[in-house]
Amino acid sequence: MRNCSETPRRRRFSCALPFHPEEQHPMYQHELARSGEALFKIRGHYLTAVVIVGAMIAYHFRAIGPFATESANQAWFWVSLAVASAGALIRIITSGFAALGTSGNSKDAPVAAELNTTGPYSLVRNPLYVGRILNFTGIAMLSGSWVYGALVFLISVIVYERVAVFEEEFLRTQFPEAHAAWAAKVPFLLPRLHGWLKPKYPFWVRRCIRRENKKLFWLATALLAYDFARRGFDFGQLPENPVWYYAWAVLALVSLAIHLLRRFTKTFADIS
């Protein structure tokens, strides 16, 4: 646990940061958890809103970046894609190594059969939300607007800080001693660069497919939607051989097949 009491000024500054909510006043932390509970139940709709607003911005400005030169805008595009992809990769690695019965996509209440403390969880307590923040920020940046990218980053930090505080209150009740020891040395949302612990479990490929295929599909959808928006939503403006549109259609069919397998078969029944 970080020491916020060295000087009154340092205490006010450090405890105001959203990355260490455990250092906040208990009343304020309780309020964070209350708002986090409400956000927990609707967090699945956030990405949809990010993509829709991003498409509107792309339609209005018709540019892949905020700069005056084509080369700078191309660089902006690839940096944006790298940020979004890094977030997706963090989520894939985290979901793949997490214990079964944890890190779920439940919309009603947190679920934890055990406390994850190894792998990505040895560097930061909420790696899935770090991944989401980066992923959503990158998707917003792909709209071509740095203002929108910055806004989505700030909103994502605020939203997922509160959701994570709500989830950690649940974890504290389930694993009081283990959580206290873990939280004392592992940061909340800002990853540390040391202390990596080898994952306790092997990498679950089927689990990644089950959990993360929708996120990858939404990243591809954002790319396609933004491109189509920049063409004025005019099918006549599509290239003669729209390879990326065909690739998106294939990905959509794969995502649909995974959804049907989850719903009507037992292919993923033992991977929660």
C-alpha atoms as an extended CHARMM CRD file, in Angstrom:
* protein
*
       272  EXT
         1         1  MET       CA              0.0000000000        0.0000000000        0.0000000000  PROA      1               0.0000000000
         2         2  ARG       CA              1.4090000000        3.3630000000       -0.9630000000  PROA      2               0.0000000000
         3         3  ASN       CA              2.0790000000        5.8560000000        1.7890000000  PROA      3               0.0000000000
         4         4  CYS       CA             -0.0320000000        8.9910000000        1.2040000000  PROA      4               0.0000000000
         5         5  SER       CA              0.8160000000       10.6220000000        4.5100000000  PROA      5               0.0000000000
         6         6  GLU       CA              4.3230000000       11.9900000000        3.9820000000  PROA      6               0.0000000000
         7         7  THR       CA              2.9970000000       15.5520000000        3.6280000000  PROA      7               0.0000000000
         8         8  PRO       CA             -0.5480000000       16.9610000000        3.4550000000  PROA      8               0.0000000000
         9         9  ARG       CA              0.1320000000       18.3000000000       -0.0190000000  PROA      9               0.0000000000
        10        10  ARG       CA              1.4040000000       14.9740000000       -1.3330000000  PROA      10              0.0000000000
        11        11  ARG       CA             -1.5380000000       13.1810000000        0.2370000000  PROA      11              0.0000000000
        12        12  ARG       CA             -4.0590000000       15.4000000000       -1.5400000000  PROA      12              0.0000000000
        13        13  PHE       CA             -2.2730000000       14.9340000000       -4.8470000000  PROA      13              0.0000000000
        14        14  SER       CA             -1.5650000000       11.2000000000       -4.8180000000  PROA      14              0.0000000000
        15        15  CYS       CA             -4.8870000000       10.1530000000       -3.3750000000  PROA      15              0.0000000000
        16        16  ALA       CA             -6.7420000000       12.0860000000       -6.0210000000  PROA      16              0.0000000000
        17        17  LEU       CA             -5.2890000000        9.9140000000       -8.7530000000  PROA      17              0.0000000000
        18        18  PRO       CA             -7.7600000000        7.3690000000      -10.1450000000  PROA      18              0.0000000000
        19        19  PHE       CA             -5.0950000000        4.6570000000      -10.2280000000  PROA      19              0.0000000000
        20        20  HSD       CA             -5.0240000000        4.1170000000       -6.4380000000  PROA      20              0.0000000000
        21        21  PRO       CA             -8.6530000000        4.0790000000       -5.2060000000  PROA      21              0.0000000000
        22        22  GLU       CA             -7.7000000000        2.0070000000       -2.1690000000  PROA      22              0.0000000000
        23        23  GLU       CA             -6.0120000000        5.1650000000       -0.8400000000  PROA      23              0.0000000000
        24        24  GLN       CA             -9.2360000000        7.1810000000       -1.0380000000  PROA      24              0.0000000000
        25        25  HSD       CA            -11.4680000000        8.0010000000        1.9050000000  PROA      25              0.0000000000
        26        26  PRO       CA            -13.7730000000        4.9870000000        2.6270000000  PROA      26              0.0000000000
        27        27  MET       CA            -16.8770000000        7.0790000000        1.9510000000  PROA      27              0.0000000000
        28        28  TYR       CA            -15.5640000000        8.1710000000       -1.4480000000  PROA      28              0.0000000000
        29        29  GLN       CA            -14.5300000000        4.6170000000       -2.2930000000  PROA      29              0.0000000000
        30        30  HSD       CA            -18.0370000000        3.4330000000       -1.4070000000  PROA      30              0.0000000000
        31        31  GLU       CA            -19.4970000000        6.0140000000       -3.7970000000  PROA      31              0.0000000000
        32        32  LEU       CA            -17.1320000000        4.8200000000       -6.5250000000  PROA      32              0.0000000000
        33        33  ALA       CA            -18.3360000000        1.2610000000       -5.9620000000  PROA      33              0.0000000000
        34        34  ARG       CA            -21.9920000000        2.3140000000       -6.0990000000  PROA      34              0.0000000000
        35        35  SER       CA            -21.5630000000        4.0300000000       -9.4440000000  PROA      35              0.0000000000
        36        36  GLY       CA            -19.3900000000        1.1190000000      -10.5770000000  PROA      36              0.0000000000
        37        37  GLU       CA            -22.2160000000       -1.3300000000       -9.8960000000  PROA      37              0.0000000000
        38        38  ALA       CA            -24.5160000000        0.5620000000      -12.2680000000  PROA      38              0.0000000000
        39        39  LEU       CA            -21.8010000000        0.8640000000      -14.9190000000  PROA      39              0.0000000000
        40        40  PHE       CA            -20.9430000000       -2.8400000000      -14.5190000000  PROA      40              0.0000000000
        41        41  LYS       CA            -24.3740000000       -3.8120000000      -15.8420000000  PROA      41              0.0000000000
        42        42  ILE       CA            -24.2740000000       -1.5980000000      -18.9250000000  PROA      42              0.0000000000
        43        43  ARG       CA            -20.5570000000       -1.6950000000      -19.7620000000  PROA      43              0.0000000000
        44        44  GLY       CA            -21.1900000000       -3.9780000000      -22.7420000000  PROA      44              0.0000000000
        45        45  HSD       CA            -22.8790000000       -1.1310000000      -24.6420000000  PROA      45              0.0000000000
        46        46  TYR       CA            -19.9630000000        1.2800000000      -24.3060000000  PROA      46              0.0000000000
        47        47  LEU       CA            -17.9950000000       -0.0770000000      -27.2840000000  PROA      47              0.0000000000
        48        48  THR       CA            -21.0580000000        0.1200000000      -29.5300000000  PROA      48              0.0000000000
        49        49  ALA       CA            -21.4420000000        3.8030000000      -28.6700000000  PROA      49              0.0000000000
        50        50  VAL       CA            -17.7310000000        4.4620000000      -29.2910000000  PROA      50              0.0000000000
        51        51  VAL       CA            -17.9220000000        2.9490000000      -32.7950000000  PROA      51              0.0000000000
        52        52  ILE       CA            -21.1740000000        4.7270000000      -33.7440000000  PROA      52              0.0000000000
        53        53  VAL       CA            -19.9080000000        8.1530000000      -32.6600000000  PROA      53              0.0000000000
        54        54  GLY       CA            -16.5530000000        7.4410000000      -34.3240000000  PROA      54              0.0000000000
        55        55  ALA       CA            -18.3060000000        6.6500000000      -37.6150000000  PROA      55              0.0000000000
        56        56  MET       CA            -20.1910000000        9.9490000000      -37.4190000000  PROA      56              0.0000000000
        57        57  ILE       CA            -16.9020000000       11.8040000000      -36.8840000000  PROA      57              0.0000000000
        58        58  ALA       CA            -15.2720000000        9.9610000000      -39.7970000000  PROA      58              0.0000000000
        59        59  TYR       CA            -18.2520000000       10.8560000000      -42.0050000000  PROA      59              0.0000000000
        60        60  HSD       CA            -18.0160000000       14.5320000000      -41.0720000000  PROA      60              0.0000000000
        61        61  PHE       CA            -14.2630000000       15.0280000000      -41.4770000000  PROA      61              0.0000000000
        62        62  ARG       CA            -13.5350000000       12.3620000000      -44.1500000000  PROA      62              0.0000000000
        63        63  ALA       CA             -9.8910000000       12.0470000000      -42.9920000000  PROA      63              0.0000000000
        64        64  ILE       CA             -7.9180000000        9.2040000000      -41.4100000000  PROA      64              0.0000000000
        65        65  GLY       CA             -5.9950000000       11.6020000000      -39.1820000000  PROA      65              0.0000000000
        66        66  PRO       CA             -6.0360000000       15.1150000000      -37.7180000000  PROA      66              0.0000000000
        67        67  PHE       CA             -3.0160000000       16.3930000000      -39.6580000000  PROA      67              0.0000000000
        68        68  ALA       CA             -2.5800000000       18.3980000000      -42.8610000000  PROA      68              0.0000000000
        69        69  THR       CA             -0.3030000000       15.9250000000      -44.6720000000  PROA      69              0.0000000000
        70        70  GLU       CA             -1.1190000000       12.4610000000      -45.9580000000  PROA      70              0.0000000000
        71        71  SER       CA              2.0550000000       10.9250000000      -44.4910000000  PROA      71              0.0000000000
        72        72  ALA       CA              1.2760000000       12.2380000000      -41.0020000000  PROA      72              0.0000000000
        73        73  ASN       CA             -2.2920000000       10.9720000000      -41.2240000000  PROA      73              0.0000000000
        74        74  GLN       CA             -1.0510000000        7.5520000000      -42.3460000000  PROA      74              0.0000000000
        75        75  ALA       CA              1.2460000000        7.4710000000      -39.3110000000  PROA      75              0.0000000000
        76        76  TRP       CA             -1.7260000000        8.4400000000      -37.1100000000  PROA      76              0.0000000000
        77        77  PHE       CA             -3.7440000000        5.5480000000      -38.5570000000  PROA      77              0.0000000000
        78        78  TRP       CA             -1.0650000000        2.9560000000      -37.8300000000  PROA      78              0.0000000000
        79        79  VAL       CA             -0.4180000000        4.2940000000      -34.3240000000  PROA      79              0.0000000000
        80        80  SER       CA             -4.1690000000        4.1910000000      -33.6380000000  PROA      80              0.0000000000
        81        81  LEU       CA             -4.4120000000        0.6370000000      -34.9300000000  PROA      81              0.0000000000
        82        82  ALA       CA             -1.4010000000       -0.3540000000      -32.7970000000  PROA      82              0.0000000000
        83        83  VAL       CA             -3.0300000000        1.0830000000      -29.6470000000  PROA      83              0.0000000000
        84        84  ALA       CA             -6.3210000000       -0.7150000000      -30.3500000000  PROA      84              0.0000000000
        85        85  SER       CA             -4.5160000000       -3.9730000000      -31.1690000000  PROA      85              0.0000000000
        86        86  ALA       CA             -2.3410000000       -3.7390000000      -28.0400000000  PROA      86              0.0000000000
        87        87  GLY       CA             -5.4840000000       -3.4800000000      -25.9390000000  PROA      87              0.0000000000
        88        88  ALA       CA             -6.9920000000       -6.5020000000      -27.6810000000  PROA      88              0.0000000000
        89        89  LEU       CA             -3.7510000000       -8.4690000000      -27.1840000000  PROA      89              0.0000000000
        90        90  ILE       CA             -3.6740000000       -7.6620000000      -23.4540000000  PROA      90              0.0000000000
        91        91  ARG       CA             -7.2280000000       -8.9660000000      -23.1390000000  PROA      91              0.0000000000
        92        92  ILE       CA             -6.4110000000      -12.1400000000      -25.0870000000  PROA      92              0.0000000000
        93        93  ILE       CA             -3.3760000000      -12.9220000000      -22.9170000000  PROA      93              0.0000000000
        94        94  THR       CA             -5.2660000000      -12.1360000000      -19.7030000000  PROA      94              0.0000000000
        95        95  SER       CA             -8.3310000000      -14.2060000000      -20.5920000000  PROA      95              0.0000000000
        96        96  GLY       CA             -6.1800000000      -17.0810000000      -21.7940000000  PROA      96              0.0000000000
        97        97  PHE       CA             -4.1800000000      -17.4420000000      -18.5810000000  PROA      97              0.0000000000
        98        98  ALA       CA             -6.8810000000      -16.5800000000      -16.0260000000  PROA      98              0.0000000000
        99        99  ALA       CA             -8.3440000000      -19.2750000000      -13.7900000000  PROA      99              0.0000000000
       100       100  LEU       CA            -11.6290000000      -20.8270000000      -14.8780000000  PROA      100             0.0000000000
       101       101  GLY       CA            -14.6560000000      -19.3010000000      -13.2050000000  PROA      101             0.0000000000
       102       102  THR       CA            -13.0630000000      -15.8370000000      -13.1230000000  PROA      102             0.0000000000
       103       103  SER       CA            -12.7220000000      -12.7370000000      -15.2930000000  PROA      103             0.0000000000
       104       104  GLY       CA            -16.1340000000      -13.3630000000      -16.7620000000  PROA      104             0.0000000000
       105       105  ASN       CA            -18.4310000000      -11.3890000000      -19.0150000000  PROA      105             0.0000000000
       106       106  SER       CA            -21.3020000000      -11.5490000000      -16.5310000000  PROA      106             0.0000000000
       107       107  LYS       CA            -23.6020000000       -8.5360000000      -16.7270000000  PROA      107             0.0000000000
       108       108  ASP       CA            -25.3540000000       -9.1380000000      -13.3980000000  PROA      108             0.0000000000
       109       109  ALA       CA            -22.6450000000       -9.6070000000      -10.7680000000  PROA      109             0.0000000000
       110       110  PRO       CA            -18.9070000000      -10.3180000000      -10.4580000000  PROA      110             0.0000000000
       111       111  VAL       CA            -17.8050000000      -13.9600000000      -10.4770000000  PROA      111             0.0000000000
       112       112  ALA       CA            -14.6080000000      -15.3500000000       -8.9410000000  PROA      112             0.0000000000
       113       113  ALA       CA            -13.9070000000      -18.9780000000       -8.1000000000  PROA      113             0.0000000000
       114       114  GLU       CA            -10.4090000000      -17.9220000000       -7.0170000000  PROA      114             0.0000000000
       115       115  LEU       CA             -8.2370000000      -14.8220000000       -6.9390000000  PROA      115             0.0000000000
       116       116  ASN       CA             -6.0450000000      -14.3120000000      -10.0090000000  PROA      116             0.0000000000
       117       117  THR       CA             -2.6140000000      -13.0820000000       -8.9110000000  PROA      117             0.0000000000
       118       118  THR       CA             -0.2440000000      -14.5270000000      -11.5320000000  PROA      118             0.0000000000
       119       119  GLY       CA              0.4810000000      -13.7330000000      -15.1620000000  PROA      119             0.0000000000
       120       120  PRO       CA             -0.8490000000      -10.2820000000      -16.1480000000  PROA      120             0.0000000000
       121       121  TYR       CA             -2.4570000000      -10.0080000000      -12.7010000000  PROA      121             0.0000000000
       122       122  SER       CA              1.0140000000       -9.9000000000      -11.1460000000  PROA      122             0.0000000000
       123       123  LEU       CA              1.6900000000       -6.5890000000      -12.9410000000  PROA      123             0.0000000000
       124       124  VAL       CA             -1.6770000000       -4.8690000000      -12.5440000000  PROA      124             0.0000000000
       125       125  ARG       CA             -4.8380000000       -5.8400000000      -10.6750000000  PROA      125             0.0000000000
       126       126  ASN       CA             -7.2060000000       -5.0920000000      -13.5480000000  PROA      126             0.0000000000
       127       127  PRO       CA             -5.4470000000       -6.0650000000      -16.7920000000  PROA      127             0.0000000000
       128       128  LEU       CA             -8.7070000000       -6.7110000000      -18.6450000000  PROA      128             0.0000000000
       129       129  TYR       CA             -9.7440000000       -3.1160000000      -18.0710000000  PROA      129             0.0000000000
       130       130  VAL       CA             -6.3110000000       -1.8170000000      -19.0270000000  PROA      130             0.0000000000
       131       131  GLY       CA             -6.8470000000       -3.7060000000      -22.2830000000  PROA      131             0.0000000000
       132       132  ARG       CA            -10.2990000000       -2.2330000000      -22.7440000000  PROA      132             0.0000000000
       133       133  ILE       CA             -9.1130000000        1.3120000000      -22.1200000000  PROA      133             0.0000000000
       134       134  LEU       CA             -6.3750000000        0.9480000000      -24.7430000000  PROA      134             0.0000000000
       135       135  ASN       CA             -8.6550000000       -0.8680000000      -27.1890000000  PROA      135             0.0000000000
       136       136  PHE       CA            -11.4410000000        1.6910000000      -26.9540000000  PROA      136             0.0000000000
       137       137  THR       CA             -8.9880000000        4.6010000000      -27.1370000000  PROA      137             0.0000000000
       138       138  GLY       CA             -7.3730000000        3.1770000000      -30.2700000000  PROA      138             0.0000000000
       139       139  ILE       CA            -10.7630000000        2.5900000000      -31.8950000000  PROA      139             0.0000000000
       140       140  ALA       CA            -11.7140000000        6.2000000000      -31.1420000000  PROA      140             0.0000000000
       141       141  MET       CA             -8.4090000000        7.4490000000      -32.5740000000  PROA      141             0.0000000000
       142       142  LEU       CA             -9.0870000000        5.5130000000      -35.7860000000  PROA      142             0.0000000000
       143       143  SER       CA            -11.9680000000        7.9130000000      -36.4280000000  PROA      143             0.0000000000
       144       144  GLY       CA             -9.2910000000       10.4630000000      -37.3200000000  PROA      144             0.0000000000
       145       145  SER       CA             -9.9490000000       12.7960000000      -34.3830000000  PROA      145             0.0000000000
       146       146  TRP       CA             -7.3830000000       13.2650000000      -31.6200000000  PROA      146             0.0000000000
       147       147  VAL       CA            -10.0120000000       15.0950000000      -29.5510000000  PROA      147             0.0000000000
       148       148  TYR       CA            -12.3340000000       12.0890000000      -29.6920000000  PROA      148             0.0000000000
       149       149  GLY       CA             -9.4530000000        9.7570000000      -28.8570000000  PROA      149             0.0000000000
       150       150  ALA       CA             -8.5230000000       11.8170000000      -25.7920000000  PROA      150             0.0000000000
       151       151  LEU       CA            -12.1600000000       12.0700000000      -24.6990000000  PROA      151             0.0000000000
       152       152  VAL       CA            -12.7420000000        8.3220000000      -24.9730000000  PROA      152             0.0000000000
       153       153  PHE       CA             -9.5230000000        7.6680000000      -23.0350000000  PROA      153             0.0000000000
       154       154  LEU       CA            -10.6320000000        9.9020000000      -20.1590000000  PROA      154             0.0000000000
       155       155  ILE       CA            -14.1680000000        8.4990000000      -20.1050000000  PROA      155             0.0000000000
       156       156  SER       CA            -12.8180000000        4.9290000000      -20.2350000000  PROA      156             0.0000000000
       157       157  VAL       CA            -10.5300000000        5.5490000000      -17.2540000000  PROA      157             0.0000000000
       158       158  ILE       CA            -13.4190000000        7.0290000000      -15.2600000000  PROA      158             0.0000000000
       159       159  VAL       CA            -15.8450000000        4.2350000000      -16.2060000000  PROA      159             0.0000000000
       160       160  TYR       CA            -13.5170000000        1.2970000000      -15.6500000000  PROA      160             0.0000000000
       161       161  GLU       CA            -11.9970000000        2.7470000000      -12.4910000000  PROA      161             0.0000000000
       162       162  ARG       CA            -15.4740000000        2.6250000000      -10.9600000000  PROA      162             0.0000000000
       163       163  VAL       CA            -16.3170000000       -0.7970000000      -12.3580000000  PROA      163             0.0000000000
       164       164  ALA       CA            -13.0130000000       -2.1660000000      -11.0370000000  PROA      164             0.0000000000
       165       165  VAL       CA            -13.6040000000       -0.6640000000       -7.5670000000  PROA      165             0.0000000000
       166       166  PHE       CA            -17.0050000000       -2.3740000000       -7.4900000000  PROA      166             0.0000000000
       167       167  GLU       CA            -15.4580000000       -5.7050000000       -8.4900000000  PROA      167             0.0000000000
       168       168  GLU       CA            -12.6410000000       -5.3730000000       -5.9630000000  PROA      168             0.0000000000
       169       169  GLU       CA            -15.1210000000       -4.8290000000       -3.1340000000  PROA      169             0.0000000000
       170       170  PHE       CA            -16.5460000000       -8.2210000000       -4.0900000000  PROA      170             0.0000000000
       171       171  LEU       CA            -13.0630000000       -9.7720000000       -4.1660000000  PROA      171             0.0000000000
       172       172  ARG       CA            -12.2480000000       -8.3310000000       -0.7340000000  PROA      172             0.0000000000
       173       173  THR       CA            -15.2570000000      -10.1020000000        0.7510000000  PROA      173             0.0000000000
       174       174  GLN       CA            -14.4230000000      -13.3750000000       -1.0080000000  PROA      174             0.0000000000
       175       175  PHE       CA            -10.6560000000      -13.4390000000       -0.3940000000  PROA      175             0.0000000000
       176       176  PRO       CA             -9.9280000000      -10.8710000000        2.3610000000  PROA      176             0.0000000000
       177       177  GLU       CA             -6.3780000000      -11.8710000000        3.3140000000  PROA      177             0.0000000000
       178       178  ALA       CA             -5.2040000000      -12.8630000000       -0.1630000000  PROA      178             0.0000000000
       179       179  HSD       CA             -6.6350000000       -9.7030000000       -1.7040000000  PROA      179             0.0000000000
       180       180  ALA       CA             -5.0450000000       -7.4530000000        0.9260000000  PROA      180             0.0000000000
       181       181  ALA       CA             -1.6030000000       -8.9950000000        0.3440000000  PROA      181             0.0000000000
       182       182  TRP       CA             -1.9900000000       -8.7640000000       -3.4330000000  PROA      182             0.0000000000
       183       183  ALA       CA             -3.3310000000       -5.1890000000       -3.4420000000  PROA      183             0.0000000000
       184       184  ALA       CA             -0.4760000000       -4.0420000000       -1.1880000000  PROA      184             0.0000000000
       185       185  LYS       CA              2.1170000000       -4.6800000000       -3.9040000000  PROA      185             0.0000000000
       186       186  VAL       CA              0.2780000000       -4.7250000000       -7.2560000000  PROA      186             0.0000000000
       187       187  PRO       CA             -1.0480000000       -1.4300000000       -8.7130000000  PROA      187             0.0000000000
       188       188  PHE       CA             -4.7060000000       -0.8810000000       -9.5500000000  PROA      188             0.0000000000
       189       189  LEU       CA             -4.7490000000        0.3040000000      -13.2010000000  PROA      189             0.0000000000
       190       190  LEU       CA             -1.2370000000        1.5460000000      -14.0020000000  PROA      190             0.0000000000
       191       191  PRO       CA              0.9140000000       -1.5790000000      -14.6240000000  PROA      191             0.0000000000
       192       192  ARG       CA              4.2800000000       -1.9400000000      -12.9400000000  PROA      192             0.0000000000
       193       193  LEU       CA              7.2930000000       -3.0450000000      -14.9840000000  PROA      193             0.0000000000
       194       194  HSD       CA              8.5810000000       -5.7040000000      -12.6000000000  PROA      194             0.0000000000
       195       195  GLY       CA              7.3210000000       -8.5750000000      -10.4870000000  PROA      195             0.0000000000
       196       196  TRP       CA              6.0260000000      -10.8520000000      -13.2650000000  PROA      196             0.0000000000
       197       197  LEU       CA              4.8660000000      -14.2210000000      -11.9310000000  PROA      197             0.0000000000
       198       198  LYS       CA              4.5290000000      -17.1960000000      -14.2400000000  PROA      198             0.0000000000
       199       199  PRO       CA              0.8330000000      -17.9620000000      -14.9410000000  PROA      199             0.0000000000
       200       200  LYS       CA             -0.6140000000      -20.6230000000      -12.6770000000  PROA      200             0.0000000000
       201       201  TYR       CA             -2.6400000000      -22.2190000000      -15.4800000000  PROA      201             0.0000000000
       202       202  PRO       CA             -1.9600000000      -23.0630000000      -19.1340000000  PROA      202             0.0000000000
       203       203  PHE       CA             -3.2390000000      -20.8710000000      -21.9320000000  PROA      203             0.0000000000
       204       204  TRP       CA             -6.8880000000      -21.6750000000      -22.7480000000  PROA      204             0.0000000000
       205       205  VAL       CA             -7.2820000000      -21.2000000000      -26.5180000000  PROA      205             0.0000000000
       206       206  ARG       CA            -10.9810000000      -22.0960000000      -26.5660000000  PROA      206             0.0000000000
       207       207  ARG       CA            -11.6100000000      -19.6560000000      -23.7730000000  PROA      207             0.0000000000
       208       208  CYS       CA             -9.9840000000      -16.8310000000      -25.7430000000  PROA      208             0.0000000000
       209       209  ILE       CA            -12.1260000000      -17.6850000000      -28.7510000000  PROA      209             0.0000000000
       210       210  ARG       CA            -15.2340000000      -17.7040000000      -26.5760000000  PROA      210             0.0000000000
       211       211  ARG       CA            -14.4100000000      -14.5190000000      -24.6780000000  PROA      211             0.0000000000
       212       212  GLU       CA            -12.5700000000      -12.2670000000      -27.0960000000  PROA      212             0.0000000000
       213       213  ASN       CA            -13.9230000000      -12.9940000000      -30.5770000000  PROA      213             0.0000000000
       214       214  LYS       CA            -16.5200000000      -10.2240000000      -30.2290000000  PROA      214             0.0000000000
       215       215  LYS       CA            -13.8800000000       -7.6420000000      -29.3180000000  PROA      215             0.0000000000
       216       216  LEU       CA            -11.8020000000       -8.4960000000      -32.3930000000  PROA      216             0.0000000000
       217       217  PHE       CA            -14.9470000000       -8.4240000000      -34.5080000000  PROA      217             0.0000000000
       218       218  TRP       CA            -15.7830000000       -4.9430000000      -33.1970000000  PROA      218             0.0000000000
       219       219  LEU       CA            -12.2800000000       -3.7010000000      -34.0120000000  PROA      219             0.0000000000
       220       220  ALA       CA            -12.7050000000       -4.9440000000      -37.5880000000  PROA      220             0.0000000000
       221       221  THR       CA            -16.2050000000       -3.4530000000      -37.6880000000  PROA      221             0.0000000000
       222       222  ALA       CA            -14.8720000000       -0.0670000000      -36.5840000000  PROA      222             0.0000000000
       223       223  LEU       CA            -12.2630000000       -0.0900000000      -39.3570000000  PROA      223             0.0000000000
       224       224  LEU       CA            -14.9070000000       -0.9670000000      -41.9390000000  PROA      224             0.0000000000
       225       225  ALA       CA            -17.4990000000        1.4890000000      -40.6030000000  PROA      225             0.0000000000
       226       226  TYR       CA            -15.0160000000        4.3630000000      -40.5700000000  PROA      226             0.0000000000
       227       227  ASP       CA            -13.8590000000        3.6040000000      -44.1140000000  PROA      227             0.0000000000
       228       228  PHE       CA            -17.4480000000        3.4010000000      -45.3640000000  PROA      228             0.0000000000
       229       229  ALA       CA            -18.2920000000        6.6460000000      -43.5420000000  PROA      229             0.0000000000
       230       230  ARG       CA            -15.3920000000        8.4500000000      -45.2210000000  PROA      230             0.0000000000
       231       231  ARG       CA            -16.8750000000        7.3260000000      -48.5450000000  PROA      231             0.0000000000
       232       232  GLY       CA            -20.1180000000        9.0480000000      -47.6070000000  PROA      232             0.0000000000
       233       233  PHE       CA            -21.9000000000        5.7270000000      -46.9440000000  PROA      233             0.0000000000
       234       234  ASP       CA            -22.0640000000        5.4220000000      -50.7360000000  PROA      234             0.0000000000
       235       235  PHE       CA            -21.7070000000        1.8970000000      -52.1470000000  PROA      235             0.0000000000
       236       236  GLY       CA            -20.7550000000        3.4720000000      -55.4540000000  PROA      236             0.0000000000
       237       237  GLN       CA            -17.5730000000        4.7770000000      -53.8330000000  PROA      237             0.0000000000
       238       238  LEU       CA            -16.3050000000        1.3320000000      -52.8390000000  PROA      238             0.0000000000
       239       239  PRO       CA            -13.1420000000        0.0910000000      -54.5720000000  PROA      239             0.0000000000
       240       240  GLU       CA            -13.5360000000       -2.3620000000      -57.4560000000  PROA      240             0.0000000000
       241       241  ASN       CA            -12.1050000000       -5.1820000000      -55.3700000000  PROA      241             0.0000000000
       242       242  PRO       CA            -13.0480000000       -4.4190000000      -51.7310000000  PROA      242             0.0000000000
       243       243  VAL       CA            -10.8340000000       -7.0910000000      -50.1610000000  PROA      243             0.0000000000
       244       244  TRP       CA            -11.1930000000       -5.7000000000      -46.6400000000  PROA      244             0.0000000000
       245       245  TYR       CA            -14.9710000000       -5.7360000000      -46.9180000000  PROA      245             0.0000000000
       246       246  TYR       CA            -14.8660000000       -9.3700000000      -47.9860000000  PROA      246             0.0000000000
       247       247  ALA       CA            -12.5220000000      -10.1390000000      -45.0910000000  PROA      247             0.0000000000
       248       248  TRP       CA            -14.9520000000       -8.4700000000      -42.6850000000  PROA      248             0.0000000000
       249       249  ALA       CA            -17.8170000000      -10.5860000000      -44.0800000000  PROA      249             0.0000000000
       250       250  VAL       CA            -15.7940000000      -13.7580000000      -43.4550000000  PROA      250             0.0000000000
       251       251  LEU       CA            -14.9900000000      -12.5980000000      -39.9170000000  PROA      251             0.0000000000
       252       252  ALA       CA            -18.6840000000      -11.8580000000      -39.3370000000  PROA      252             0.0000000000
       253       253  LEU       CA            -19.5830000000      -15.4130000000      -40.3900000000  PROA      253             0.0000000000
       254       254  VAL       CA            -16.8970000000      -16.8420000000      -38.0860000000  PROA      254             0.0000000000
       255       255  SER       CA            -18.1870000000      -14.7370000000      -35.1840000000  PROA      255             0.0000000000
       256       256  LEU       CA            -21.7450000000      -15.8900000000      -35.9010000000  PROA      256             0.0000000000
       257       257  ALA       CA            -20.5990000000      -19.5280000000      -36.0020000000  PROA      257             0.0000000000
       258       258  ILE       CA            -18.8890000000      -19.1430000000      -32.6090000000  PROA      258             0.0000000000
       259       259  HSD       CA            -22.0490000000      -17.5740000000      -31.1910000000  PROA      259             0.0000000000
       260       260  LEU       CA            -24.1710000000      -20.4710000000      -32.4720000000  PROA      260             0.0000000000
       261       261  LEU       CA            -21.7090000000      -23.0150000000      -31.0640000000  PROA      261             0.0000000000
       262       262  ARG       CA            -21.8920000000      -21.3110000000      -27.6700000000  PROA      262             0.0000000000
       263       263  ARG       CA            -25.6640000000      -21.1890000000      -27.7300000000  PROA      263             0.0000000000
       264       264  PHE       CA            -26.6070000000      -24.5790000000      -29.1380000000  PROA      264             0.0000000000
       265       265  THR       CA            -23.6650000000      -26.9220000000      -28.4500000000  PROA      265             0.0000000000
       266       266  LYS       CA            -21.3640000000      -27.8570000000      -25.5770000000  PROA      266             0.0000000000
       267       267  THR       CA            -18.1870000000      -26.8300000000      -27.4030000000  PROA      267             0.0000000000
       268       268  PHE       CA            -17.4250000000      -24.1080000000      -24.8580000000  PROA      268             0.0000000000
       269       269  ALA       CA            -19.5120000000      -25.4370000000      -21.9680000000  PROA      269             0.0000000000
       270       270  ASP       CA            -16.5070000000      -26.3330000000      -19.7940000000  PROA      270             0.0000000000
       271       271  ILE       CA            -14.6750000000      -23.0480000000      -20.4370000000  PROA      271             0.0000000000
       272       272  SER       CA            -16.1500000000      -20.2370000000      -18.3480000000  PROA      272             0.0000000000
